[in-house]
PDB file of C-alpha atoms in Angstrom:
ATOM      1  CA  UNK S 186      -9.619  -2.487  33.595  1.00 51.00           C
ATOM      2  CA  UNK S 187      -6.442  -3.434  35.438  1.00 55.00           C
ATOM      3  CA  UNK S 188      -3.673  -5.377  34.301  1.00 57.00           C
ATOM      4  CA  UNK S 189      -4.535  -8.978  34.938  1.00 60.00           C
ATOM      5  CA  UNK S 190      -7.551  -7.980  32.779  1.00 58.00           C
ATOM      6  CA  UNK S 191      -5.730  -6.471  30.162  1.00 54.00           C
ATOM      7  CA  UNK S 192      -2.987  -9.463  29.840  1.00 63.00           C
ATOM      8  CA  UNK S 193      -6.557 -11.495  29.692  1.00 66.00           C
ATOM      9  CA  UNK S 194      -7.883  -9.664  26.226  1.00 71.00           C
ATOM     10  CA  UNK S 195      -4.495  -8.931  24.577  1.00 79.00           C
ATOM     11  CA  UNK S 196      -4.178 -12.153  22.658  1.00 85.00           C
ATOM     12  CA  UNK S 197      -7.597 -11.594  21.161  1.00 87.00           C
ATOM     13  CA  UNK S 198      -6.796  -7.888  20.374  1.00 87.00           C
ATOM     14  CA  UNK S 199      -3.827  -8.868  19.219  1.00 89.00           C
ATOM     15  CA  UNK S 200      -5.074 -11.782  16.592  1.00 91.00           C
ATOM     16  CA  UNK S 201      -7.805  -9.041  15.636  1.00 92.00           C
ATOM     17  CA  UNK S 202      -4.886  -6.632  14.689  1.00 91.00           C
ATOM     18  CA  UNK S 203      -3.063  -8.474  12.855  1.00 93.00           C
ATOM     19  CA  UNK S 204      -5.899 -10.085  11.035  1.00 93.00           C
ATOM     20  CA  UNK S 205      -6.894  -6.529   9.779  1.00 93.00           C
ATOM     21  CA  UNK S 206      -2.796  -5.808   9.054  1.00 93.00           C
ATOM     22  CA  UNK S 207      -2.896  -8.897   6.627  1.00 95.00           C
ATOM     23  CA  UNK S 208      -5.967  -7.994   5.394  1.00 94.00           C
ATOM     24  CA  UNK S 209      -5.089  -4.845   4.914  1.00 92.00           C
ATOM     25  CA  UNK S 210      -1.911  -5.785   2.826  1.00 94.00           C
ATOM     26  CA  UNK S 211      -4.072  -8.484   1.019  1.00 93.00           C
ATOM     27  CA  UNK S 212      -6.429  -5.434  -0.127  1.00 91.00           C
ATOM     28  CA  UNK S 213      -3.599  -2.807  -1.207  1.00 91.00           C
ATOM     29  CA  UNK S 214      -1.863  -5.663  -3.051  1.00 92.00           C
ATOM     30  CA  UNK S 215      -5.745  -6.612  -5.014  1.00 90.00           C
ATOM     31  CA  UNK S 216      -5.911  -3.443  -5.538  1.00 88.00           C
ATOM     32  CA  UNK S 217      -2.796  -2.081  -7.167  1.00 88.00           C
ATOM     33  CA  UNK S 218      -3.643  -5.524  -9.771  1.00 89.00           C
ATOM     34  CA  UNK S 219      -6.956  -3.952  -9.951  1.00 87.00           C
ATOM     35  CA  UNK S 220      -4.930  -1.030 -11.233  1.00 84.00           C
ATOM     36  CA  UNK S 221      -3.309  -2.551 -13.322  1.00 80.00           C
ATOM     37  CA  UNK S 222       0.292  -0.719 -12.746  1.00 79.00           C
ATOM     38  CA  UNK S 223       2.134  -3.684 -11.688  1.00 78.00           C
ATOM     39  CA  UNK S 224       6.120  -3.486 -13.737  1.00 73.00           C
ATOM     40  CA  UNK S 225       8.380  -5.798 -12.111  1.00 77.00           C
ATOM     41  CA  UNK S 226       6.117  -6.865  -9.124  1.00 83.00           C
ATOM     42  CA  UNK S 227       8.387  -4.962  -6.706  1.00 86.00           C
ATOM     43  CA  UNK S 228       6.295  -2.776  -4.988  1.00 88.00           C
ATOM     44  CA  UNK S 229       3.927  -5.195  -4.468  1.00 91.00           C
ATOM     45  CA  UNK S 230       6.507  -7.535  -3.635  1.00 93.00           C
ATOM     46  CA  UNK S 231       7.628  -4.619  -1.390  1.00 94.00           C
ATOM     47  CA  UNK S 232       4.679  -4.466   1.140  1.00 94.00           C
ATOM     48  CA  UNK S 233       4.680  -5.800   4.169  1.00 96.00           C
ATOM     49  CA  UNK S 234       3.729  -5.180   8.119  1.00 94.00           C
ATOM     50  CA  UNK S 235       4.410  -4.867  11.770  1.00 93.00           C
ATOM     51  CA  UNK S 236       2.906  -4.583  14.697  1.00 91.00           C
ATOM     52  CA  UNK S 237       4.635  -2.472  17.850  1.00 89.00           C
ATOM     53  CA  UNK S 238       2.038  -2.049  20.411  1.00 83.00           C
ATOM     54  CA  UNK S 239      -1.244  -2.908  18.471  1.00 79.00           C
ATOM     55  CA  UNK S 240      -0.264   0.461  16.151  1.00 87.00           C
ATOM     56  CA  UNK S 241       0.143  -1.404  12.407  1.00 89.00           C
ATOM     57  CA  UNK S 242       2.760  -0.085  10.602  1.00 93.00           C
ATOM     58  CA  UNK S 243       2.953  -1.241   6.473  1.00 93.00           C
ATOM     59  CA  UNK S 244       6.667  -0.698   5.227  1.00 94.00           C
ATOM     60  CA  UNK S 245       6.801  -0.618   1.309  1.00 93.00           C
ATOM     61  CA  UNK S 246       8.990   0.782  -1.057  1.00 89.00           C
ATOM     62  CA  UNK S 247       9.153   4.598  -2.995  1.00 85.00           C
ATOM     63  CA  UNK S 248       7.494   3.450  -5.943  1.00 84.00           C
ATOM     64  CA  UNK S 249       3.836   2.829  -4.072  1.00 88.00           C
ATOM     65  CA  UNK S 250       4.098   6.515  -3.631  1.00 86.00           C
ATOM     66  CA  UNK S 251       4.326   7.053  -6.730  1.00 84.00           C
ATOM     67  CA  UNK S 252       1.668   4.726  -7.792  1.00 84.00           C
ATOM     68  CA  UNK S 253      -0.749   6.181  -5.365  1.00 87.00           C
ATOM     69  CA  UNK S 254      -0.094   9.627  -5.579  1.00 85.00           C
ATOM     70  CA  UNK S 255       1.648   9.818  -9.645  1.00 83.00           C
ATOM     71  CA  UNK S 256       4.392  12.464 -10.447  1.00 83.00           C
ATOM     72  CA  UNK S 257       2.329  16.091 -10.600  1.00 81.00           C
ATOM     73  CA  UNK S 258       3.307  18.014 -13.606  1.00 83.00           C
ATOM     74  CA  UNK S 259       6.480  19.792 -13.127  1.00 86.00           C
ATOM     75  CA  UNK S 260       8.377  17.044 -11.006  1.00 87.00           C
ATOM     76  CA  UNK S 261      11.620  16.007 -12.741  1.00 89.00           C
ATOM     77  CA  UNK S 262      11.827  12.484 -13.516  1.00 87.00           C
ATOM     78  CA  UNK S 263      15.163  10.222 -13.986  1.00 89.00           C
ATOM     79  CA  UNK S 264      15.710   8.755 -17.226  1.00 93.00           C
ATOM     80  CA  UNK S 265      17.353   6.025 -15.481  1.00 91.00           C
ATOM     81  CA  UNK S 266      14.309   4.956 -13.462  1.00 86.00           C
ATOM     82  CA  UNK S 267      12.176   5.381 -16.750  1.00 89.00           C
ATOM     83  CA  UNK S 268      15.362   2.976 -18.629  1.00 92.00           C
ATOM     84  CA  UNK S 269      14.245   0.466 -15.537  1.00 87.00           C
ATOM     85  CA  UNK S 270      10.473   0.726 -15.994  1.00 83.00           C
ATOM     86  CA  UNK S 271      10.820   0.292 -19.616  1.00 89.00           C
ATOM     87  CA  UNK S 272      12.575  -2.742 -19.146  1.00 88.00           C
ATOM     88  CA  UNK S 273      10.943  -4.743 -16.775  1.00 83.00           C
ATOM     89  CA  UNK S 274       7.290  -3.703 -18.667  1.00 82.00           C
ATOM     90  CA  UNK S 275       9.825  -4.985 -22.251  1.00 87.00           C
ATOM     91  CA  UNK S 276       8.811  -1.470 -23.822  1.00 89.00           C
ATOM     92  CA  UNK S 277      11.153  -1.049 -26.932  1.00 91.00           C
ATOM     93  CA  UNK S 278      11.114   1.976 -28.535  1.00 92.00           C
ATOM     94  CA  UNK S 279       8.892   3.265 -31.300  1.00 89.00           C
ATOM     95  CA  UNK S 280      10.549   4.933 -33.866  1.00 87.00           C
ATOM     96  CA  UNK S 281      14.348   3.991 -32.847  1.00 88.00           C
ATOM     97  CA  UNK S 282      16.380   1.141 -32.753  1.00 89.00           C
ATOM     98  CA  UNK S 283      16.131  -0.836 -29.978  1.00 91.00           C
ATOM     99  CA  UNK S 284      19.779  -0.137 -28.721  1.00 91.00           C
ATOM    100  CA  UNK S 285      21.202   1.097 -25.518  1.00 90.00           C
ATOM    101  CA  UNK S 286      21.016   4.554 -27.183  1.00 93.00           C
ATOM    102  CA  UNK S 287      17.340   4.274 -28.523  1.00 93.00           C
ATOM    103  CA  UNK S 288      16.130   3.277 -25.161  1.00 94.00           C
ATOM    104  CA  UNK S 289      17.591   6.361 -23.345  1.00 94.00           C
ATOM    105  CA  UNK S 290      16.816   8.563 -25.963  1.00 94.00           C
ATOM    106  CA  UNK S 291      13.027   6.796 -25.535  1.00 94.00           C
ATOM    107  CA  UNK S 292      13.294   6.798 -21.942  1.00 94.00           C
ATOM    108  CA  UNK S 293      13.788  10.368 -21.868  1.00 94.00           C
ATOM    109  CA  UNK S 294      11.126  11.673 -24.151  1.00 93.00           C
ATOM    110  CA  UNK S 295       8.780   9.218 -21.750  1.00 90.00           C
ATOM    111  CA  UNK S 296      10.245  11.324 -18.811  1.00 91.00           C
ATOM    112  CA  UNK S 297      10.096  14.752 -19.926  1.00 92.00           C
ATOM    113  CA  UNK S 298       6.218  13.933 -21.230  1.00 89.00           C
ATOM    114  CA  UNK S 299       6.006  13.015 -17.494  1.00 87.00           C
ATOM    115  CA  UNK S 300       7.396  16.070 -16.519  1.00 88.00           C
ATOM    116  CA  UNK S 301       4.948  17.870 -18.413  1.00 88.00           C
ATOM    117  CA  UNK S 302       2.051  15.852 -18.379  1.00 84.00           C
ATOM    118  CA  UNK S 303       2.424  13.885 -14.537  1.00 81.00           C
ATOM    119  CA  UNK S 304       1.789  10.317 -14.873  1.00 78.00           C
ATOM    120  CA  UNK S 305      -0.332   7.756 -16.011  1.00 65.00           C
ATOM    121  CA  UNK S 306      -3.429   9.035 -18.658  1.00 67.00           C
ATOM    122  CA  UNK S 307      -6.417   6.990 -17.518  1.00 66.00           C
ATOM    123  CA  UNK S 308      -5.860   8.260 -13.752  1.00 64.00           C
ATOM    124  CA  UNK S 309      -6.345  11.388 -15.201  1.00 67.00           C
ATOM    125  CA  UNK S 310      -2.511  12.389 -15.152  1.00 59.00           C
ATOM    126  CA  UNK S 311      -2.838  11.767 -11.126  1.00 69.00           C
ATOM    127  CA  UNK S 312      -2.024   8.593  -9.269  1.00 75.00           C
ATOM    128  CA  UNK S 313      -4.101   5.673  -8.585  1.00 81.00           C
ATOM    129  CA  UNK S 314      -5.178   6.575  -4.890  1.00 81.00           C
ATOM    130  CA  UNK S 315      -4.901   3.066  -3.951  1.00 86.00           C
ATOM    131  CA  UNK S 316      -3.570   3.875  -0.925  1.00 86.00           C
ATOM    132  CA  UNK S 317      -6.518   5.579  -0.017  1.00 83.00           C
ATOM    133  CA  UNK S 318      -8.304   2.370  -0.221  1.00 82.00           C
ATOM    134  CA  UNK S 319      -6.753   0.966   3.436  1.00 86.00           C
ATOM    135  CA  UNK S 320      -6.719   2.569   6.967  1.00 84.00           C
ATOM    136  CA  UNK S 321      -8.864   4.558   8.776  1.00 87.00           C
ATOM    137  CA  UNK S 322     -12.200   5.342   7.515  1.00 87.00           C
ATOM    138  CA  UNK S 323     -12.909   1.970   5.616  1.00 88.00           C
ATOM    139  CA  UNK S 324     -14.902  -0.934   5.842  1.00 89.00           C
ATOM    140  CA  UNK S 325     -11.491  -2.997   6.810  1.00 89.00           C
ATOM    141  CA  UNK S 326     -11.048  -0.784   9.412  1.00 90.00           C
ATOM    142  CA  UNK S 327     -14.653  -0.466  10.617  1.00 92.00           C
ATOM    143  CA  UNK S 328     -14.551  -3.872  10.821  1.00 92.00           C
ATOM    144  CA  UNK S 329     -11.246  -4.243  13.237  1.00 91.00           C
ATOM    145  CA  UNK S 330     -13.045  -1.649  15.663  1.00 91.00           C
ATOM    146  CA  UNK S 331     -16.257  -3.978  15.797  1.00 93.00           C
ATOM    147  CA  UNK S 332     -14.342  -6.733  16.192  1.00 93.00           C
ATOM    148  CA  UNK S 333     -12.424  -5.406  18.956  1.00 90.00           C
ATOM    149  CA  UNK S 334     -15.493  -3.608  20.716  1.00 92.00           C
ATOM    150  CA  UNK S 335     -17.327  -7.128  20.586  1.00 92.00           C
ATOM    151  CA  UNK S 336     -14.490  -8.854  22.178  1.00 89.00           C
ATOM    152  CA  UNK S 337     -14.263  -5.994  25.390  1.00 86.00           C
ATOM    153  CA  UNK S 338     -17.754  -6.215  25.361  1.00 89.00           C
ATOM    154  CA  UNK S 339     -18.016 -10.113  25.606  1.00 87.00           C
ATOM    155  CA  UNK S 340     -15.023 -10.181  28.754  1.00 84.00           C
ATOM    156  CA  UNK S 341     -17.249  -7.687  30.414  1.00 86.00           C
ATOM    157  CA  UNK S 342     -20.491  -9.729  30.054  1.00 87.00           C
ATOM    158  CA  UNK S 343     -18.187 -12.617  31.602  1.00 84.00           C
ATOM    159  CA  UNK S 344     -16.594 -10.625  34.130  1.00 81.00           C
ATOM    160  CA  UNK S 345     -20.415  -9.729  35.032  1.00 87.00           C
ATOM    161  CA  UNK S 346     -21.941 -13.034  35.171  1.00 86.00           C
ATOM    162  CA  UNK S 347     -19.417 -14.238  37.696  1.00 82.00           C
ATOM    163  CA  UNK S 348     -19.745 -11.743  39.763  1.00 80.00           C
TER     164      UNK S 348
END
């Protein structure tokens, strides 16, 4: 294929790509409500895409990580980021008062349980894995490389016909 041909498919190949990258951010973002581990709505707020060269690139923030992958046993966790979590999620402390001082002293019994324990009990202690749910090897995917096979194929059949 030379270049004219090329220039000739790239605006299809390029609405298929970044079809599949909103798609793609569509599904992590279902899925992490699936999950139920949504605190402030930053991380979800947090994903987005580009596109350099038909390569899709999703930019999101630290916590996702976490999210997807949990803190293994062992990890140290900040009592500060727990203080954060605690208060966007309004988690007020048990068996203390619910002052500055209870919330730390909460906030750090949450973290060194993490430490201990990793994260989040119905995952097992493990992450979520949600980002395993996008990218190559899924129906999303599987999907994009039809879509773009189909389209090659169909400018060949036409290149073909007029020949």
């Amino acid at each position: 294929i030379d270049e004219e041909e090329v220039t000739y498919l790239r605006p299809e190949i390029n609405s298929i790509v970044d079809n599949y990258a909103k798609e793609t951010v569509n599904l992590l973002k279902i899925r992490i409500r699936e999950d139920d581990t949504i605190a402030s709505g930053q991380t979800i707020a947090s994903i987005k895409y580009r596109i350099i060269d038909n390569d899709v690139f999703l930019d999101y923030n630290d916590s996702l990580d976490i999210v997807s992958k949990g803190i293994p046993i062992g990890k140290r966790v900040r009592v500060a980021n727990i203080l954060s979590w605690m208060n966007q999620k309004g988690i007020v402390p048990r068996n203390k008062p619910n002052t500055l001082a209870g919330r730390r002293s909460t906030a750090f019994i949450i973290a060194r349980s993490m430490e201990k324990n990793g994260t989040v009990k119905r995952f097992a202690n493990k992450g979520t894995n949600v980002l395993n749910s996008i990218g190559e090897g899924t129906a999303l995917f599987d999907n994009m490389q039809s879509s773009i096979a189909l389209a090659s194929q169909r400018y060949i059949d036409e290149l073909i016909s007029n020949i």
